[in-house]
Short mmCIF file of C-alpha atoms in Angstrom, two decimals:
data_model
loop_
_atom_site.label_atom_id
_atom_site.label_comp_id
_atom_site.label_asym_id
_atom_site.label_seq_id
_atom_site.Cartn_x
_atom_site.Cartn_y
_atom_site.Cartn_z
CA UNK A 1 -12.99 0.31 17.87
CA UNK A 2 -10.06 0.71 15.78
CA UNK A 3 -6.39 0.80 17.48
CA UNK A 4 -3.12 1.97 16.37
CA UNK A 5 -0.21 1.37 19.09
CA UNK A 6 1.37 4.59 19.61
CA UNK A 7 5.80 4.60 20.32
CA UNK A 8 5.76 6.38 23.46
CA UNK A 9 9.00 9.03 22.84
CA UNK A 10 9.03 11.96 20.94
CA UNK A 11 11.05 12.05 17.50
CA UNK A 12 13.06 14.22 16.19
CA UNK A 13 12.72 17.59 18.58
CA UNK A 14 11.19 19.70 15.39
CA UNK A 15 8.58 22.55 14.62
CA UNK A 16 5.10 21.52 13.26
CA UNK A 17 2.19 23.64 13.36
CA UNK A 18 -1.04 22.81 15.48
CA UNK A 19 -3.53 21.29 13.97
CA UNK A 20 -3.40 18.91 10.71
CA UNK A 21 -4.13 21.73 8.20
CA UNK A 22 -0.03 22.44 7.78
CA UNK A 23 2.49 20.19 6.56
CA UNK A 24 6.28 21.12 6.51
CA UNK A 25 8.21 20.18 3.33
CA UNK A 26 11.15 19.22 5.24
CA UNK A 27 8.72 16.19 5.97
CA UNK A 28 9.86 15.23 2.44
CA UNK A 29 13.06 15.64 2.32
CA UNK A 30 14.90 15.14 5.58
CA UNK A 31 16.87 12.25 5.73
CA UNK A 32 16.88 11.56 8.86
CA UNK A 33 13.10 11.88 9.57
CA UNK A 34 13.37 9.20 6.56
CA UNK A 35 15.82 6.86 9.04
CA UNK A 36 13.39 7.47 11.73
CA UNK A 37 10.04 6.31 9.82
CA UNK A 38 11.83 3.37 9.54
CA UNK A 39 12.35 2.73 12.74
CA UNK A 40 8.76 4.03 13.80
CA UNK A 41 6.10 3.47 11.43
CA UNK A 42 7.87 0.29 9.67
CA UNK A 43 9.67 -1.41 12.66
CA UNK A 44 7.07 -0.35 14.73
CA UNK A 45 3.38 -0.99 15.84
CA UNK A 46 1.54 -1.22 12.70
CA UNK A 47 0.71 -3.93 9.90
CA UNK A 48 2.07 -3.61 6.89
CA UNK A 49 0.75 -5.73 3.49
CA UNK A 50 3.04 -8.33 2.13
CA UNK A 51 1.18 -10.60 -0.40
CA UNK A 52 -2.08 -12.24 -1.38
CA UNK A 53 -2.81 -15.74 -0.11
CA UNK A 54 -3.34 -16.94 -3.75
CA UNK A 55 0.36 -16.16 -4.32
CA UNK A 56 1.59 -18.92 -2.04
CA UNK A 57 -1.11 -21.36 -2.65
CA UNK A 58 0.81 -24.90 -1.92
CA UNK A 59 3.92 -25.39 0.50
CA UNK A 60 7.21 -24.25 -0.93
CA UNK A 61 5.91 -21.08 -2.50
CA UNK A 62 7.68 -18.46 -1.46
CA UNK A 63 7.90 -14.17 -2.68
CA UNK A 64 10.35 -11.72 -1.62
CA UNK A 65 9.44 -8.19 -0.48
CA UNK A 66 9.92 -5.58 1.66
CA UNK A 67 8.22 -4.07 4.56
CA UNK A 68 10.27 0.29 4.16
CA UNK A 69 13.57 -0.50 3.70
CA UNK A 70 13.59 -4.02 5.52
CA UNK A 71 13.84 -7.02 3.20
CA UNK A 72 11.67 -9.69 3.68
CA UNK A 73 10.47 -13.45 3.01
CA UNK A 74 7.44 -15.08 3.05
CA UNK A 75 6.75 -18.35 2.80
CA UNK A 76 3.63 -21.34 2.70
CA UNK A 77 5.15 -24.29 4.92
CA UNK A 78 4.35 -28.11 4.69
CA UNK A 79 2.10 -27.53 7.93
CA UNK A 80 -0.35 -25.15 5.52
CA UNK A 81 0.47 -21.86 7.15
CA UNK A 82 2.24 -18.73 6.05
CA UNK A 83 5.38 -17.08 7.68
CA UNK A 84 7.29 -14.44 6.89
CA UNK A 85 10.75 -13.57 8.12
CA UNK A 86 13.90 -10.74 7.46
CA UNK A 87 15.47 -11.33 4.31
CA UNK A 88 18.75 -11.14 6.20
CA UNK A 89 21.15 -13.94 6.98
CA UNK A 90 22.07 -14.41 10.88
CA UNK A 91 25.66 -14.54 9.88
CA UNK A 92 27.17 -11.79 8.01
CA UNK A 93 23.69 -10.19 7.17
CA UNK A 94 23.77 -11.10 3.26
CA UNK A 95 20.43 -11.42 1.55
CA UNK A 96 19.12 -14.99 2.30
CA UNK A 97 16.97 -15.06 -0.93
CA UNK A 98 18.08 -13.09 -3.96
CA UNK A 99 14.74 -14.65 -5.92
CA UNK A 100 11.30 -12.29 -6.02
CA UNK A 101 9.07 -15.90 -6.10
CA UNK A 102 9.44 -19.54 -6.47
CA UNK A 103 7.79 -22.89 -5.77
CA UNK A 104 9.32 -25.76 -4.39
CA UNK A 105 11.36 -24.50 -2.24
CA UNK A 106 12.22 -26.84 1.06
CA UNK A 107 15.05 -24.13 2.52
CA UNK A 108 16.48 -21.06 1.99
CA UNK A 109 20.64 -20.93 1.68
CA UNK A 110 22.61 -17.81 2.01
CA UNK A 111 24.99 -17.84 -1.07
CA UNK A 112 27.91 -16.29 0.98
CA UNK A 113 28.80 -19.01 3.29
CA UNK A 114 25.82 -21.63 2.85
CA UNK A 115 23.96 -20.86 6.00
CA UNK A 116 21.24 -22.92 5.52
CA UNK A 117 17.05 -21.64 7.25
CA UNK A 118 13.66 -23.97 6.88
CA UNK A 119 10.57 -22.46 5.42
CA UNK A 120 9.70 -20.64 8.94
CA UNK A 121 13.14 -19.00 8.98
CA UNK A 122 14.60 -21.34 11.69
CA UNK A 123 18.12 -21.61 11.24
CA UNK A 124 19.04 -25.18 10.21
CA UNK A 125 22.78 -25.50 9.16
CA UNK A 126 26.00 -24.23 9.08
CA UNK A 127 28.76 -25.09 6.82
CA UNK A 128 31.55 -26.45 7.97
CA UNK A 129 29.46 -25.73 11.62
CA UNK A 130 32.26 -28.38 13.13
CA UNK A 131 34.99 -27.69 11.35
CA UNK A 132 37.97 -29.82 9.31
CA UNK A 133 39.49 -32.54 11.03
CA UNK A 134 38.69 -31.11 14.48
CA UNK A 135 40.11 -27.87 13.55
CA UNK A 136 38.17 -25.00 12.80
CA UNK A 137 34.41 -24.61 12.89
CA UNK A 138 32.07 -22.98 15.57
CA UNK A 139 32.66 -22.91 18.98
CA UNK A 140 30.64 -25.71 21.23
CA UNK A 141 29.04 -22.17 22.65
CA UNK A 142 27.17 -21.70 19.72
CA UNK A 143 24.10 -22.79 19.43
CA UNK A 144 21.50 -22.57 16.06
CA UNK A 145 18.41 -21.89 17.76
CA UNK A 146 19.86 -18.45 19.20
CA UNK A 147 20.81 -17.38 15.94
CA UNK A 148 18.41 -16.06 13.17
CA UNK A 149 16.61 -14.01 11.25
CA UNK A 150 13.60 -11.79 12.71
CA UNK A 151 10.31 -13.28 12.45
CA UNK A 152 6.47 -11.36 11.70
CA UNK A 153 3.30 -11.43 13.04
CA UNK A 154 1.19 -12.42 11.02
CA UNK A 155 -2.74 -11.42 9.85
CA UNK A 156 -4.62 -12.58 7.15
CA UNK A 157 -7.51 -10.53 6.05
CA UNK A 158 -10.03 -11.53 2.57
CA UNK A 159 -6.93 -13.79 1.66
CA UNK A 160 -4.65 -10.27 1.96
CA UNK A 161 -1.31 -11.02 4.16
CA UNK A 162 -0.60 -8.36 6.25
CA UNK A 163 3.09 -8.71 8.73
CA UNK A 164 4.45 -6.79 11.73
CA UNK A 165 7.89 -6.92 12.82
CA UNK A 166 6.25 -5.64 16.48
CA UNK A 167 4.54 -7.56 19.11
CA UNK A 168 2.94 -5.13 20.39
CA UNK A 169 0.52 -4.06 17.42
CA UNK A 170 -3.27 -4.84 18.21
CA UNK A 171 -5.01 -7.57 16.04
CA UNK A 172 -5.77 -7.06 12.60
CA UNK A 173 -9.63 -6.16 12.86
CA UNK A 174 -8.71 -4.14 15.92
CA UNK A 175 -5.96 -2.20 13.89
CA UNK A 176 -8.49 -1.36 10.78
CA UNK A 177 -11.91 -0.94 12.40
CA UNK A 178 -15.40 -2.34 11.40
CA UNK A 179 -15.66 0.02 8.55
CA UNK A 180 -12.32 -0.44 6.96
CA UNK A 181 -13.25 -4.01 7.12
CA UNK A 182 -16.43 -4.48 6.10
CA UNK A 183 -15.18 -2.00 2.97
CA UNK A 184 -12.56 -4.61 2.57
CA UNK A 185 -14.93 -7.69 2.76
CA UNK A 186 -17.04 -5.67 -0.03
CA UNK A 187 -14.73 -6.29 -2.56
CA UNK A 188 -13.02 -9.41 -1.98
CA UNK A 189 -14.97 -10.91 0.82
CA UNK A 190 -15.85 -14.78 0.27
CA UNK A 191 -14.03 -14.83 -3.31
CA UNK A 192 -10.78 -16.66 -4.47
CA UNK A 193 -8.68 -13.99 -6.36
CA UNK A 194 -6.55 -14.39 -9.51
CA UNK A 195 -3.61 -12.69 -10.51
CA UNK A 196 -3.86 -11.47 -14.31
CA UNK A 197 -0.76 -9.35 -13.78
CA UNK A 198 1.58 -7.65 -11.70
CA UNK A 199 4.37 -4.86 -12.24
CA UNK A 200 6.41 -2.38 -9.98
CA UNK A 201 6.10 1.39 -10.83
CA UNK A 202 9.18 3.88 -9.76
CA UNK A 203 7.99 7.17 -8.26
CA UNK A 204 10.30 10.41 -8.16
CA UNK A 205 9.51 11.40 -4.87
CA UNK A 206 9.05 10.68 -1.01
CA UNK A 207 6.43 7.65 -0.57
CA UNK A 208 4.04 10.05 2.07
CA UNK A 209 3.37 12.15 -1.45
CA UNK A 210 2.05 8.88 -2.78
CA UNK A 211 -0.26 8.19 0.04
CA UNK A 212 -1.20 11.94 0.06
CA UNK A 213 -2.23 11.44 -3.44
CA UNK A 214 -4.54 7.99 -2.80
CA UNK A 215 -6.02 10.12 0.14
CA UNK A 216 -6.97 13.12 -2.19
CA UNK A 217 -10.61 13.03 -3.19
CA UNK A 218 -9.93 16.93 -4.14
CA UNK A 219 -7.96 16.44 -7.05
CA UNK A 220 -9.87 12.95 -8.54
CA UNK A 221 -11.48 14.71 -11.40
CA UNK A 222 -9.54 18.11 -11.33
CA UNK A 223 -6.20 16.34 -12.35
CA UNK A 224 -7.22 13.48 -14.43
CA UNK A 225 -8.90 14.36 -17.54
CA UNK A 226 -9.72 10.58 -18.57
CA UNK A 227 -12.35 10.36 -14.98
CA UNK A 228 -13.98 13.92 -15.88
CA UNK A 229 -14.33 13.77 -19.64
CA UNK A 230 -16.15 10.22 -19.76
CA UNK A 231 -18.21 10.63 -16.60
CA UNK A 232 -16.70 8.67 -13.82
CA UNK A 233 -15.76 10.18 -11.73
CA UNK A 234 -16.55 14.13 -10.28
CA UNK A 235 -16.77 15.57 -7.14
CA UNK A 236 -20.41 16.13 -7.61
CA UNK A 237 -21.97 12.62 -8.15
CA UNK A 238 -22.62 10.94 -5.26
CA UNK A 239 -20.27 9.74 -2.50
CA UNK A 240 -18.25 10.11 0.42
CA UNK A 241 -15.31 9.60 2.43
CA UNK A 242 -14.74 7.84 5.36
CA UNK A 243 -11.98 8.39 7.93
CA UNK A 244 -11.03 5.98 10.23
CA UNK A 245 -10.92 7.28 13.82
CA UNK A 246 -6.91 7.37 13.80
CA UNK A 247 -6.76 8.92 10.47
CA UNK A 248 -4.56 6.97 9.00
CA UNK A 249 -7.27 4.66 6.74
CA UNK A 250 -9.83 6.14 4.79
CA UNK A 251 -12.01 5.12 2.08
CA UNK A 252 -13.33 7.34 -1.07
CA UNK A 253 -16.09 6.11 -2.68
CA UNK A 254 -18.64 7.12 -5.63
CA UNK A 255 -21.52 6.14 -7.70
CA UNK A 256 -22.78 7.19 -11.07
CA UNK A 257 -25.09 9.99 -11.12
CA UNK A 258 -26.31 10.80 -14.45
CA UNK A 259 -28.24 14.32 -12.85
CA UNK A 260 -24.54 15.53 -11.99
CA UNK A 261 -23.74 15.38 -15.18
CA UNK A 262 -26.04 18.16 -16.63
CA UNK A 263 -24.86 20.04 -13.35
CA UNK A 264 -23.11 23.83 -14.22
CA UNK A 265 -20.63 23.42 -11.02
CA UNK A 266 -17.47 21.92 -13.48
CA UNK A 267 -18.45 24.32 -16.26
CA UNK A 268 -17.54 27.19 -13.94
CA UNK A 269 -14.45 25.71 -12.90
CA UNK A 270 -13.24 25.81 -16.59
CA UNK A 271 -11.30 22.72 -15.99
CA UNK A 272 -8.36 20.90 -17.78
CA UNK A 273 -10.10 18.54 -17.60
CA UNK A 274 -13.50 19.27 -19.14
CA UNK A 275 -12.93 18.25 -22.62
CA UNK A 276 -13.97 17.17 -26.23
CA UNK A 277 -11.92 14.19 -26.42
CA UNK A 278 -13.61 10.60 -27.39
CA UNK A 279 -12.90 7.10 -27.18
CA UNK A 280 -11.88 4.80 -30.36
CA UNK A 281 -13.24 2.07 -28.64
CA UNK A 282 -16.04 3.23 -26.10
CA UNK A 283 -16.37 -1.01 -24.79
CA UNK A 284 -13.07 0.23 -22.76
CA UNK A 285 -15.92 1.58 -20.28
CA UNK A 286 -18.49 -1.11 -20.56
CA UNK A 287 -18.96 -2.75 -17.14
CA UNK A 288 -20.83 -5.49 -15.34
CA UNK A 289 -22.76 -4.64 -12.18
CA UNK A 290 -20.39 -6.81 -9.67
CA UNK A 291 -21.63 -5.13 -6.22
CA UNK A 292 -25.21 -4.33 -6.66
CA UNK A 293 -24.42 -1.13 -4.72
CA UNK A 294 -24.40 1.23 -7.56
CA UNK A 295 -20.87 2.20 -6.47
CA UNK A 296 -18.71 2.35 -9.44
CA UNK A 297 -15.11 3.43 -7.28
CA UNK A 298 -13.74 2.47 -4.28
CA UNK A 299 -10.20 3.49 -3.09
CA UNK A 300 -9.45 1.75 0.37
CA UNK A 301 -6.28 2.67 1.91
CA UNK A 302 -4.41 0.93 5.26
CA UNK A 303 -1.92 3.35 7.23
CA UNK A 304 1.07 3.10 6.19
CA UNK A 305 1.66 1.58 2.36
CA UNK A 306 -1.35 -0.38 1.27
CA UNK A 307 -3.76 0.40 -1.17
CA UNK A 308 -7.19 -1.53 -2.27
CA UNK A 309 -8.82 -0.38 -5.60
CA UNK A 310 -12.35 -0.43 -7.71
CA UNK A 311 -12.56 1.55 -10.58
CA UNK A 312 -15.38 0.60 -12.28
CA UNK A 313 -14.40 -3.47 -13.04
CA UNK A 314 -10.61 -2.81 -12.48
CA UNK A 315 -9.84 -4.50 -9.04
CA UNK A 316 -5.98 -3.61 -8.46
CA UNK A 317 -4.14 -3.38 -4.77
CA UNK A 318 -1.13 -1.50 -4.49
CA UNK A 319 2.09 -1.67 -2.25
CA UNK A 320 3.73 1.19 -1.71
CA UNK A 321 7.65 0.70 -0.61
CA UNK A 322 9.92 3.39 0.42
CA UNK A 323 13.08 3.32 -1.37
CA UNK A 324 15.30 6.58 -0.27
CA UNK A 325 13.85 10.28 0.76
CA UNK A 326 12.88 10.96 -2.97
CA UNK A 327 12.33 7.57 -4.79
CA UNK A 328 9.53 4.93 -4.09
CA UNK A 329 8.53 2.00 -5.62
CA UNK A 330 5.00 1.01 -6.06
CA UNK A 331 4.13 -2.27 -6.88
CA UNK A 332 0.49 -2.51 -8.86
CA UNK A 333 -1.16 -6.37 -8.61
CA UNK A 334 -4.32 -6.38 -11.40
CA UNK A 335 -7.01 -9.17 -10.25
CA UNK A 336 -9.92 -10.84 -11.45
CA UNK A 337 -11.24 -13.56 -9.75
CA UNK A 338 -12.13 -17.62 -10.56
CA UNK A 339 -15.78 -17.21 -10.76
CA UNK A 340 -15.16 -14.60 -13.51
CA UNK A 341 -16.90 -15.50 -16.80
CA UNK A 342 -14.60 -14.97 -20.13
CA UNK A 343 -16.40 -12.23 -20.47
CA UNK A 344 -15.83 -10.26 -17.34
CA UNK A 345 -12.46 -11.38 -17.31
CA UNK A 346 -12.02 -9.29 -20.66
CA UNK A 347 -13.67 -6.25 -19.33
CA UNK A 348 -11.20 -6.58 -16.41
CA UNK A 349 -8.28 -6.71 -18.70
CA UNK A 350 -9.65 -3.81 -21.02
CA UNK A 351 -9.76 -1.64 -17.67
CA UNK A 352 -6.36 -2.46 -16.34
CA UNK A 353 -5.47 -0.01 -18.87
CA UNK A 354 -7.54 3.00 -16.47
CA UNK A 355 -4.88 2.44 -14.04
CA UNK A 356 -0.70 2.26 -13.57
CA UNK A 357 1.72 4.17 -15.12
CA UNK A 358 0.23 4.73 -18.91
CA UNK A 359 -3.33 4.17 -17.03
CA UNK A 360 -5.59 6.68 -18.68
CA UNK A 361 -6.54 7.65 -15.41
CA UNK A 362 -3.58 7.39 -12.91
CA UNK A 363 -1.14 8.23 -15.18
CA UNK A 364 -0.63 11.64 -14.25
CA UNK A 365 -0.63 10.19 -10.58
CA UNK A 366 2.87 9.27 -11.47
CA UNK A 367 4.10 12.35 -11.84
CA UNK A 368 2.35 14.60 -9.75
CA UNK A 369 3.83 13.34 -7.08
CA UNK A 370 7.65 14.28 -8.99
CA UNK A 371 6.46 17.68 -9.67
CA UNK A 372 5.50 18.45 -5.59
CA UNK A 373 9.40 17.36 -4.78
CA UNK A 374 10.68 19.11 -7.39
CA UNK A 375 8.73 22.09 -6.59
CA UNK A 376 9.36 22.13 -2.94
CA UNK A 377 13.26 21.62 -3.42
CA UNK A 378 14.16 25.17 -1.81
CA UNK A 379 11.02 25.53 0.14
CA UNK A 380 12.07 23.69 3.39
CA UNK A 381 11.08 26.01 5.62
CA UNK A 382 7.68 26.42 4.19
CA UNK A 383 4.49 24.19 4.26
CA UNK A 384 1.30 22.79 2.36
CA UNK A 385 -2.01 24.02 3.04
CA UNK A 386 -4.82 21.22 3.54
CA UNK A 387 -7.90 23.49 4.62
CA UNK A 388 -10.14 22.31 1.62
CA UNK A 389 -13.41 21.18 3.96
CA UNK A 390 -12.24 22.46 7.14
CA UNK A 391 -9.82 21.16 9.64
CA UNK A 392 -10.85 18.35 10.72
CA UNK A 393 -9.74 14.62 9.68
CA UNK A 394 -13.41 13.17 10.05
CA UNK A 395 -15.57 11.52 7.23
CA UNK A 396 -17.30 13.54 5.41
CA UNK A 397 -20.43 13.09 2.77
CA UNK A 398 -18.83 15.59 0.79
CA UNK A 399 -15.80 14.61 -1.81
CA UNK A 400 -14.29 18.24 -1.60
CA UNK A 401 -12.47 17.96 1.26
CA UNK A 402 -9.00 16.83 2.26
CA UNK A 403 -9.98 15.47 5.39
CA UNK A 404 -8.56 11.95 4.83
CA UNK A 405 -5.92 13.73 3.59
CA UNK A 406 -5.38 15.64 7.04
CA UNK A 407 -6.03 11.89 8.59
CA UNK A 408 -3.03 10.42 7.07
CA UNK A 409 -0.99 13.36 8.80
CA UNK A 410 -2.86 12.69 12.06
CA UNK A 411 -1.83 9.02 12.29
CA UNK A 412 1.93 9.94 10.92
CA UNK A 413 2.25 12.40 13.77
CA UNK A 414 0.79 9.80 16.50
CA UNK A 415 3.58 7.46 15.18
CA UNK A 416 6.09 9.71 14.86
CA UNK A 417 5.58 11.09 18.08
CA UNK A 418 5.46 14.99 16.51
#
């Protein structure tokens, strides 16, 4: 059974209704419920993505990220293993590494006054640690090994690197659950990744709108016009969400269903989204049967920030970083894997353009998320409505619910303590 470590005090002493079918704006704009997710949700007891193993393949590699707000490194060491550590020197609290990746790299050396850490974030030198001439320096009290930055836990999953700043967060296959993990194992399970590309995507608005929007089955094939239109994706073809049991990671899945095509349900709707429009190049959509499942999308997502993707051939994960109350970052890595012939690697590269910013399907994810925070801006007081399918934050055969949806709010409440 799944477990997510709950902080035992309440938060902030606030109003929410009962129930998950409510969500306060404020929850979007308060800066100090911002201040205390990052104390809760980031610092606390949950696991948080940080790389793929292929990234740090031979010792020296190293990549710079962040788990919220917290900067942070992580490393491959000469003894084979991965570590990860606070981008934050011991001294005066200057970024150790200013760098986002690198090879090579034997130590890390604070540029402000050449405190010097190994690989595993062990502090290793001082300048000018004994002074001039017997003058100066560091008192005989100090001592190196009492001084340094904060060290993760850390869990590797299908060559995914997942880091907790807490001790007390359960093991990785405790944390996600058999389903989230055999989901996972689906889609990179037993295969060596590669990287064809990798960018960072600003978002207008809070990072929970983000993650609302991943969660959202609902609006798949209402918002985007490209998934409608050329048959990949609507609500009725076949599929289903699950919903872990502590809500906070769900997967949405579908599979092409040619009969739901001919079906009158979208027709009544009178849709945006059902149009005329055709492709220049229809090979954009031509795929390769890779899980023998007939499933044709998976979106996988881990409580708090990390995202797992199959749209058709396009196999992207996402990391979603908080940057301030109404700005997030979200960095998109596109893979393909070794075992790839030439030409599934160029039907993965075709449909890297379904998803990102200009994606033709997520682009309007982009924004959507802009338009809620901008709409909400004198609405404090006020809340969402999340009723589509019932109440509950269960899984759910059905695609027209917001059940996951009400699941992520479930598992932010538990952490939150509200």
């Amino acid at each position: 059974m799944n477990k997510i470590v709950l902080p035992p005090e309440p938060a902030n002493p606030v109003n929410w209704p009962e129930g998950f079918t409510r969500v306060p704006y404020w929850v979007f704009q308060n800066q100090s419920v911002y201040a205390e997710e990052q104390r809760r949700i980031f610092q606390g007891p949950n696991w948080h993505y940080l790389a793929l193993e292929v990234e740090l393949t031979e010792p020296g590699d190293f990549l710079t990220t962040h788990i919220g707000d917290t900067p942070v490194i992580v490393t491959r060491d000469t003894d084979n293993e991965i570590y990860a550590f606070e981008n934050r020197c011991a001294h005066r609290g200057a970024l150790i590494c200013l760098e986002n990746r690198g090879k090579h790299r034997k130590d890390f050396s604070c540029v402000y006054h050449a405190w010097n850490y190994d690989p595993q974030g062990n502090l290793t030198g001082v300048a000018f640690k004994d002074g001039i001439k017997g003058k100066g320096g560091m008192p005989d009290s100090f001592k190196m090994e009492q001084h340094g930055p904060r060290k993760l836990r850390i869990a590797i999953i299908h060559g995914l690197i997942f880091g907790s700043f807490s001790e007390d967060v359960p093991s990785i296959e405790e944390y996600l659950g058999e389903e989230i993990m055999n989901r996972i194992e689906r889609v990179l399970g037993g295969r060596t990744p590669v990287v064809l590309g990798r960018f960072t995507q600003v978002l207008p608005n809070n990072w929970k709108l983000y993650m609302e929007n991943v969660k959202d089955s609902y609006h798949a094939s209402i918002l985007h016009l490209f998934f409608t239109t050329f048959e990949l994706n609507r609500l009725s073809m076949k599929g289903g969400i699950m919903v872990d049991e502590s809500g906070g990671h769900h997967v949405s899945y579908s599979a092409v269903d040619r009969e739901a095509d001919k079906d009158v349900d979208y027709a009544k709707q009178q849709l945006r989204s059902e149009s005329e429009y055709k492709l220049a190049d229809p090979s954009l959509l031509e795929s390769f049967d890779e899980y023998h499942d007939g499933c044709t999308l998976q979106i996988l997502s881990v409580f708090p920030t990390f995202v797992l993707q199959q749209i058709q051939n396009a196999i992207a994960v996402r990391q979603i970083v908080p940057r301030a109350v109404d700005r997030t970052d979200l960095n998109w890595t596109y893979l393909g894997f070794t075992d790839d012939t030439p030409e599934q690697r160029l039907t993965r590269i075709k449909q890297g353009n379904l998803v990102g910013p200009a994606g033709y399907i997520s682009m309007e994810d982009g924004c959507v998320g802009g338009f809620v925070q901008r709409g909400i801006a004198g609405a404090s007081d006020d809340h969402a409505v999340l009723e589509m399918g019932g109440a509950d934050a269960k899984s759910s055969e059905s695609r027209v619910t917001e059940a996951s949806v009400r699941g992520l709010w479930k598992a932010y409440r538990a952490n939150m303590g509200i």
